[in-house]
C-alpha cells in the first residue's frame, strides 16, 4: 500500500510542478481506490474513503504547492501581479468549501469530482484558444472579478481536494497566459486553500470521523507522510523542465492528464 502511494506521490510531485495540479488529481483517485481495496467498502475507512482522500490530498498539497511555488519563483515564471489579488479570496473561499465536505456523502463528492473534471475538459477542448500558443502576457482581472473568482476557486478546490489548477489554468489561458505562466500561477493559488482546508478538515472533523490511530480528523497522517516524500522527489526531478516544454504540447498533455484521471474515477 505505502510503496504504491510513494510511487504515485512522485507522479503527484511531477504534475504539481509542471501542471499546477497540487497533487489532488493524482492523490484523490489513488487514495480512494487504495482505502476501499485495503479496508473494504463497508469498513469505517471504506465508508469515509472519499472524505479521507480529499482531506489527505489537501494536506499533501500544502507541501507540494509550497515547494512548487518556490521552484517557479526561483525560475521567475510566477506572474505575481495576477496572483496576489486572488490569494486572500481563495483562502476565504476554502472555508465553506472544506466545511461542505463534512456534511456531504462520499458518493456525492466523488461524482462532483467527476462532473467538474468533465466540464473542465470540455471547456478546454471546445473553447477556442486553449491549445494555441500564447505569450506570457496576461490581461489583468478587475477587482470585483478577482474577488468573485477567488472565492469560487477556493470553495470548489477545497471541496474536491484538487487544488486550483483545474480553474486557474483555463482562466489564465483565456487571459493570454503561456502554459508555463498559467501552471506557475496555479501553485501559489493552491497554497492558501490547502492551508485553510487542512485546518478545517483536522479541527472540524475530529469529533465526527473516529477512524482510529494515525488519523487527524479525516486526514490519514501515514498516507500523507508517504505521499509528501514521493511528492518531494517528483518535484526535484521535474523542476529542471520548468519553462522548457513547448506551449502547445504542454497544453495538450494537460488535457490528456485530466482525461486519464476522469477515466480512473469513472471506471473504479
Short mmCIF file of C-alpha atoms in Angstrom, two decimals:
data_model
loop_
_atom_site.label_atom_id
_atom_site.label_comp_id
_atom_site.label_asym_id
_atom_site.label_seq_id
_atom_site.Cartn_x
_atom_site.Cartn_y
_atom_site.Cartn_z
CA UNK A 1 0.00 0.00 0.00
CA UNK A 2 2.61 2.53 1.07
CA UNK A 3 5.03 1.67 -1.75
CA UNK A 4 2.20 2.28 -4.21
CA UNK A 5 1.41 5.61 -2.54
CA UNK A 6 5.09 6.57 -2.68
CA UNK A 7 5.18 5.97 -6.44
CA UNK A 8 2.03 7.97 -7.02
CA UNK A 9 3.42 10.66 -4.71
CA UNK A 10 6.30 11.05 -7.18
CA UNK A 11 3.78 11.42 -10.01
CA UNK A 12 1.85 13.96 -7.92
CA UNK A 13 5.04 15.99 -7.48
CA UNK A 14 5.76 15.95 -11.21
CA UNK A 15 2.24 17.06 -12.13
CA UNK A 16 2.30 19.72 -9.42
CA UNK A 17 5.42 21.50 -10.62
CA UNK A 18 4.74 21.11 -14.35
CA UNK A 19 0.93 21.37 -14.49
CA UNK A 20 -0.06 23.11 -11.24
CA UNK A 21 -2.27 20.20 -10.16
CA UNK A 22 -1.30 20.44 -6.50
CA UNK A 23 -1.32 16.64 -6.46
CA UNK A 24 -5.08 16.34 -5.99
CA UNK A 25 -5.86 14.86 -9.38
CA UNK A 26 -3.43 12.03 -8.63
CA UNK A 27 -3.86 11.61 -4.87
CA UNK A 28 -7.67 11.67 -4.61
CA UNK A 29 -8.50 8.80 -7.02
CA UNK A 30 -5.49 6.69 -5.97
CA UNK A 31 -6.03 7.04 -2.22
CA UNK A 32 -9.77 6.45 -2.64
CA UNK A 33 -9.11 3.20 -4.52
CA UNK A 34 -6.44 2.07 -2.03
CA UNK A 35 -8.63 2.66 1.02
CA UNK A 36 -11.60 0.81 -0.45
CA UNK A 37 -9.37 -2.02 -1.69
CA UNK A 38 -7.39 -2.49 1.54
CA UNK A 39 -10.07 -1.95 4.19
CA UNK A 40 -13.22 -2.89 2.27
CA UNK A 41 -16.11 -0.72 1.21
CA UNK A 42 -18.09 -1.45 4.41
CA UNK A 43 -15.32 -0.57 6.89
CA UNK A 44 -15.07 2.80 8.63
CA UNK A 45 -12.20 3.75 6.32
CA UNK A 46 -14.04 2.46 3.26
CA UNK A 47 -17.23 4.34 4.04
CA UNK A 48 -15.23 7.55 4.60
CA UNK A 49 -12.77 6.85 1.76
CA UNK A 50 -13.68 9.86 -0.35
CA UNK A 51 -13.61 12.20 2.65
CA UNK A 52 -10.21 10.84 3.71
CA UNK A 53 -8.86 11.10 0.15
CA UNK A 54 -9.95 14.72 -0.22
CA UNK A 55 -8.68 15.76 3.22
CA UNK A 56 -5.34 13.95 2.87
CA UNK A 57 -4.85 15.33 -0.63
CA UNK A 58 -5.40 18.84 0.70
CA UNK A 59 -2.81 18.28 3.42
CA UNK A 60 -0.25 16.93 0.93
CA UNK A 61 -0.96 19.98 -1.21
CA UNK A 62 0.39 22.31 1.50
CA UNK A 63 3.84 20.84 0.94
CA UNK A 64 3.59 20.24 -2.82
CA UNK A 65 2.13 23.62 -3.76
CA UNK A 66 4.52 25.41 -1.40
CA UNK A 67 7.67 23.77 -2.79
CA UNK A 68 6.48 24.04 -6.41
CA UNK A 69 5.71 27.74 -5.86
CA UNK A 70 9.24 28.29 -4.60
CA UNK A 71 10.73 26.44 -7.57
CA UNK A 72 8.72 28.53 -10.03
CA UNK A 73 9.59 31.71 -8.14
CA UNK A 74 13.28 30.86 -8.45
CA UNK A 75 12.78 30.29 -12.18
CA UNK A 76 10.99 33.65 -12.50
CA UNK A 77 7.85 32.12 -14.02
CA UNK A 78 5.19 33.16 -11.45
CA UNK A 79 3.03 36.11 -12.64
CA UNK A 80 2.76 37.60 -9.15
CA UNK A 81 0.85 40.64 -10.39
CA UNK A 82 -2.00 38.31 -11.42
CA UNK A 83 -1.69 36.01 -8.41
CA UNK A 84 -1.60 38.40 -5.44
CA UNK A 85 -5.11 39.90 -5.90
CA UNK A 86 -6.63 36.39 -5.76
CA UNK A 87 -4.76 34.91 -2.76
CA UNK A 88 -6.89 36.24 0.10
CA UNK A 89 -10.17 35.46 -1.64
CA UNK A 90 -9.06 31.89 -2.40
CA UNK A 91 -8.27 31.38 1.31
CA UNK A 92 -11.69 32.73 2.35
CA UNK A 93 -13.49 30.57 -0.20
CA UNK A 94 -11.73 27.45 1.11
CA UNK A 95 -13.52 27.68 4.48
CA UNK A 96 -17.08 26.99 3.25
CA UNK A 97 -15.70 24.57 0.65
CA UNK A 98 -14.00 22.40 3.28
CA UNK A 99 -16.96 22.64 5.64
CA UNK A 100 -19.26 21.42 2.86
CA UNK A 101 -17.26 18.19 2.61
CA UNK A 102 -18.08 17.37 6.23
CA UNK A 103 -21.83 17.25 5.55
CA UNK A 104 -21.83 15.68 2.07
CA UNK A 105 -21.80 11.98 1.28
CA UNK A 106 -18.71 10.39 -0.22
CA UNK A 107 -20.65 9.39 -3.32
CA UNK A 108 -21.77 12.95 -3.95
CA UNK A 109 -18.21 14.24 -3.60
CA UNK A 110 -16.91 11.57 -5.98
CA UNK A 111 -19.42 12.42 -8.71
CA UNK A 112 -18.95 16.13 -8.17
CA UNK A 113 -15.23 15.50 -8.75
CA UNK A 114 -16.04 13.57 -11.95
CA UNK A 115 -18.50 16.19 -13.17
CA UNK A 116 -16.15 19.09 -12.65
CA UNK A 117 -13.35 17.24 -14.45
CA UNK A 118 -15.63 16.56 -17.41
CA UNK A 119 -16.72 20.19 -17.63
CA UNK A 120 -13.12 21.40 -17.48
CA UNK A 121 -12.04 19.04 -20.25
CA UNK A 122 -14.94 20.07 -22.48
CA UNK A 123 -14.26 23.75 -21.81
CA UNK A 124 -10.58 23.34 -22.68
CA UNK A 125 -11.34 21.42 -25.88
CA UNK A 126 -14.30 23.45 -27.17
CA UNK A 127 -13.40 26.99 -26.17
CA UNK A 128 -11.08 28.49 -28.80
CA UNK A 129 -7.51 29.19 -27.83
CA UNK A 130 -6.58 26.77 -25.04
CA UNK A 131 -4.20 24.69 -27.15
CA UNK A 132 -2.93 27.63 -29.19
CA UNK A 133 0.48 29.03 -28.36
CA UNK A 134 0.35 32.10 -26.12
CA UNK A 135 2.78 34.67 -24.74
CA UNK A 136 3.48 35.23 -21.05
CA UNK A 137 1.49 38.50 -21.00
CA UNK A 138 -1.91 38.41 -19.33
CA UNK A 139 -4.80 40.81 -19.19
CA UNK A 140 -5.37 41.76 -15.53
CA UNK A 141 -8.60 40.98 -13.72
CA UNK A 142 -10.83 43.75 -12.40
CA UNK A 143 -11.16 43.80 -8.59
CA UNK A 144 -14.80 42.58 -8.46
CA UNK A 145 -13.96 39.73 -10.84
CA UNK A 146 -10.87 38.80 -8.79
CA UNK A 147 -12.97 38.65 -5.62
CA UNK A 148 -15.72 36.52 -7.16
CA UNK A 149 -13.34 34.15 -8.93
CA UNK A 150 -11.05 33.81 -5.91
CA UNK A 151 -13.94 32.84 -3.61
CA UNK A 152 -15.28 30.37 -6.19
CA UNK A 153 -11.87 28.79 -6.84
CA UNK A 154 -11.16 28.39 -3.12
CA UNK A 155 -14.56 26.82 -2.39
CA UNK A 156 -14.53 24.31 -5.26
CA UNK A 157 -10.86 23.37 -4.83
CA UNK A 158 -11.24 22.75 -1.08
CA UNK A 159 -14.47 20.80 -1.55
CA UNK A 160 -12.93 18.45 -4.11
CA UNK A 161 -9.34 18.42 -2.78
CA UNK A 162 -7.88 19.18 -6.20
CA UNK A 163 -6.05 22.49 -5.93
CA UNK A 164 -6.79 25.47 -8.12
CA UNK A 165 -5.25 24.25 -11.38
CA UNK A 166 -8.49 22.97 -12.86
CA UNK A 167 -9.89 26.51 -12.69
CA UNK A 168 -6.87 28.81 -12.72
CA UNK A 169 -5.05 27.31 -15.71
CA UNK A 170 -8.03 27.67 -18.11
CA UNK A 171 -8.70 31.14 -16.64
CA UNK A 172 -5.12 32.29 -17.20
CA UNK A 173 -5.05 30.77 -20.69
CA UNK A 174 -8.16 32.70 -21.67
CA UNK A 175 -6.45 35.87 -20.47
CA UNK A 176 -3.44 35.28 -22.73
CA UNK A 177 -1.00 33.38 -20.49
CA UNK A 178 1.51 30.81 -21.68
CA UNK A 179 1.13 27.33 -20.14
CA UNK A 180 4.30 27.92 -18.12
CA UNK A 181 2.87 31.10 -16.57
CA UNK A 182 -0.61 29.59 -16.10
CA UNK A 183 0.65 26.47 -14.32
CA UNK A 184 3.14 28.52 -12.29
CA UNK A 185 0.24 30.70 -11.06
CA UNK A 186 -1.81 27.65 -10.04
CA UNK A 187 0.60 26.58 -7.30
CA UNK A 188 0.66 29.71 -5.10
CA UNK A 189 -3.11 29.99 -5.60
CA UNK A 190 -3.49 26.42 -4.31
CA UNK A 191 -1.41 27.09 -1.19
CA UNK A 192 -3.81 29.27 0.87
CA UNK A 193 -6.69 26.94 0.00
CA UNK A 194 -4.63 23.95 1.12
CA UNK A 195 -3.65 25.54 4.44
CA UNK A 196 -7.18 26.65 5.34
CA UNK A 197 -8.73 23.41 4.08
CA UNK A 198 -6.31 21.23 6.04
CA UNK A 199 -7.01 23.11 9.26
CA UNK A 200 -10.75 22.78 8.68
CA UNK A 201 -10.60 19.02 7.99
CA UNK A 202 -8.40 18.45 11.04
CA UNK A 203 -10.37 20.58 13.51
CA UNK A 204 -14.00 20.26 12.47
CA UNK A 205 -13.87 16.56 11.56
CA UNK A 206 -12.07 15.45 14.75
CA UNK A 207 -15.32 14.54 16.51
CA UNK A 208 -17.17 13.17 13.52
CA UNK A 209 -14.62 10.81 11.98
CA UNK A 210 -13.46 8.20 14.57
CA UNK A 211 -11.09 6.42 12.22
CA UNK A 212 -8.51 5.26 14.75
CA UNK A 213 -4.83 5.99 15.28
CA UNK A 214 -2.82 7.91 12.68
CA UNK A 215 -5.83 9.98 11.68
CA UNK A 216 -6.16 13.69 12.34
CA UNK A 217 -9.82 14.24 11.65
CA UNK A 218 -10.23 12.90 8.12
CA UNK A 219 -6.50 13.22 7.36
CA UNK A 220 -4.63 9.90 7.10
CA UNK A 221 -1.30 11.00 8.57
CA UNK A 222 0.75 7.96 7.49
CA UNK A 223 -0.50 8.13 3.91
CA UNK A 224 0.12 11.87 3.93
CA UNK A 225 3.76 11.46 5.01
CA UNK A 226 4.44 8.85 2.33
CA UNK A 227 2.80 10.97 -0.35
CA UNK A 228 4.77 14.04 0.76
CA UNK A 229 8.04 12.09 0.49
CA UNK A 230 7.17 10.99 -3.04
CA UNK A 231 6.00 14.47 -3.96
CA UNK A 232 9.30 15.97 -2.82
CA UNK A 233 11.20 13.59 -5.09
CA UNK A 234 8.87 14.22 -8.03
CA UNK A 235 9.21 17.99 -7.72
CA UNK A 236 13.01 17.73 -7.59
CA UNK A 237 13.07 15.56 -10.71
CA UNK A 238 10.64 17.69 -12.71
CA UNK A 239 11.90 21.16 -11.77
CA UNK A 240 14.56 21.01 -14.49
CA UNK A 241 11.76 21.06 -17.10
CA UNK A 242 10.17 24.32 -15.90
CA UNK A 243 9.73 26.61 -18.91
CA UNK A 244 11.21 24.08 -21.35
CA UNK A 245 8.08 22.29 -22.63
CA UNK A 246 6.70 23.73 -25.90
CA UNK A 247 3.46 25.58 -25.19
CA UNK A 248 1.12 23.59 -27.44
CA UNK A 249 2.47 20.25 -26.19
CA UNK A 250 2.21 21.50 -22.61
CA UNK A 251 -1.48 22.38 -23.13
CA UNK A 252 -2.34 19.08 -24.84
CA UNK A 253 -0.63 16.98 -22.16
CA UNK A 254 -2.53 18.96 -19.50
CA UNK A 255 -5.84 17.97 -21.12
CA UNK A 256 -4.69 14.36 -21.60
CA UNK A 257 -3.85 14.06 -17.89
CA UNK A 258 -7.29 15.37 -16.95
CA UNK A 259 -8.84 12.73 -19.23
CA UNK A 260 -6.77 9.97 -17.60
CA UNK A 261 -7.89 10.96 -14.12
CA UNK A 262 -11.53 11.23 -15.25
CA UNK A 263 -11.37 7.71 -16.70
CA UNK A 264 -9.83 6.33 -13.50
CA UNK A 265 -12.62 7.81 -11.36
CA UNK A 266 -15.43 6.66 -13.65
CA UNK A 267 -14.35 3.02 -14.13
CA UNK A 268 -13.44 2.35 -10.48
#
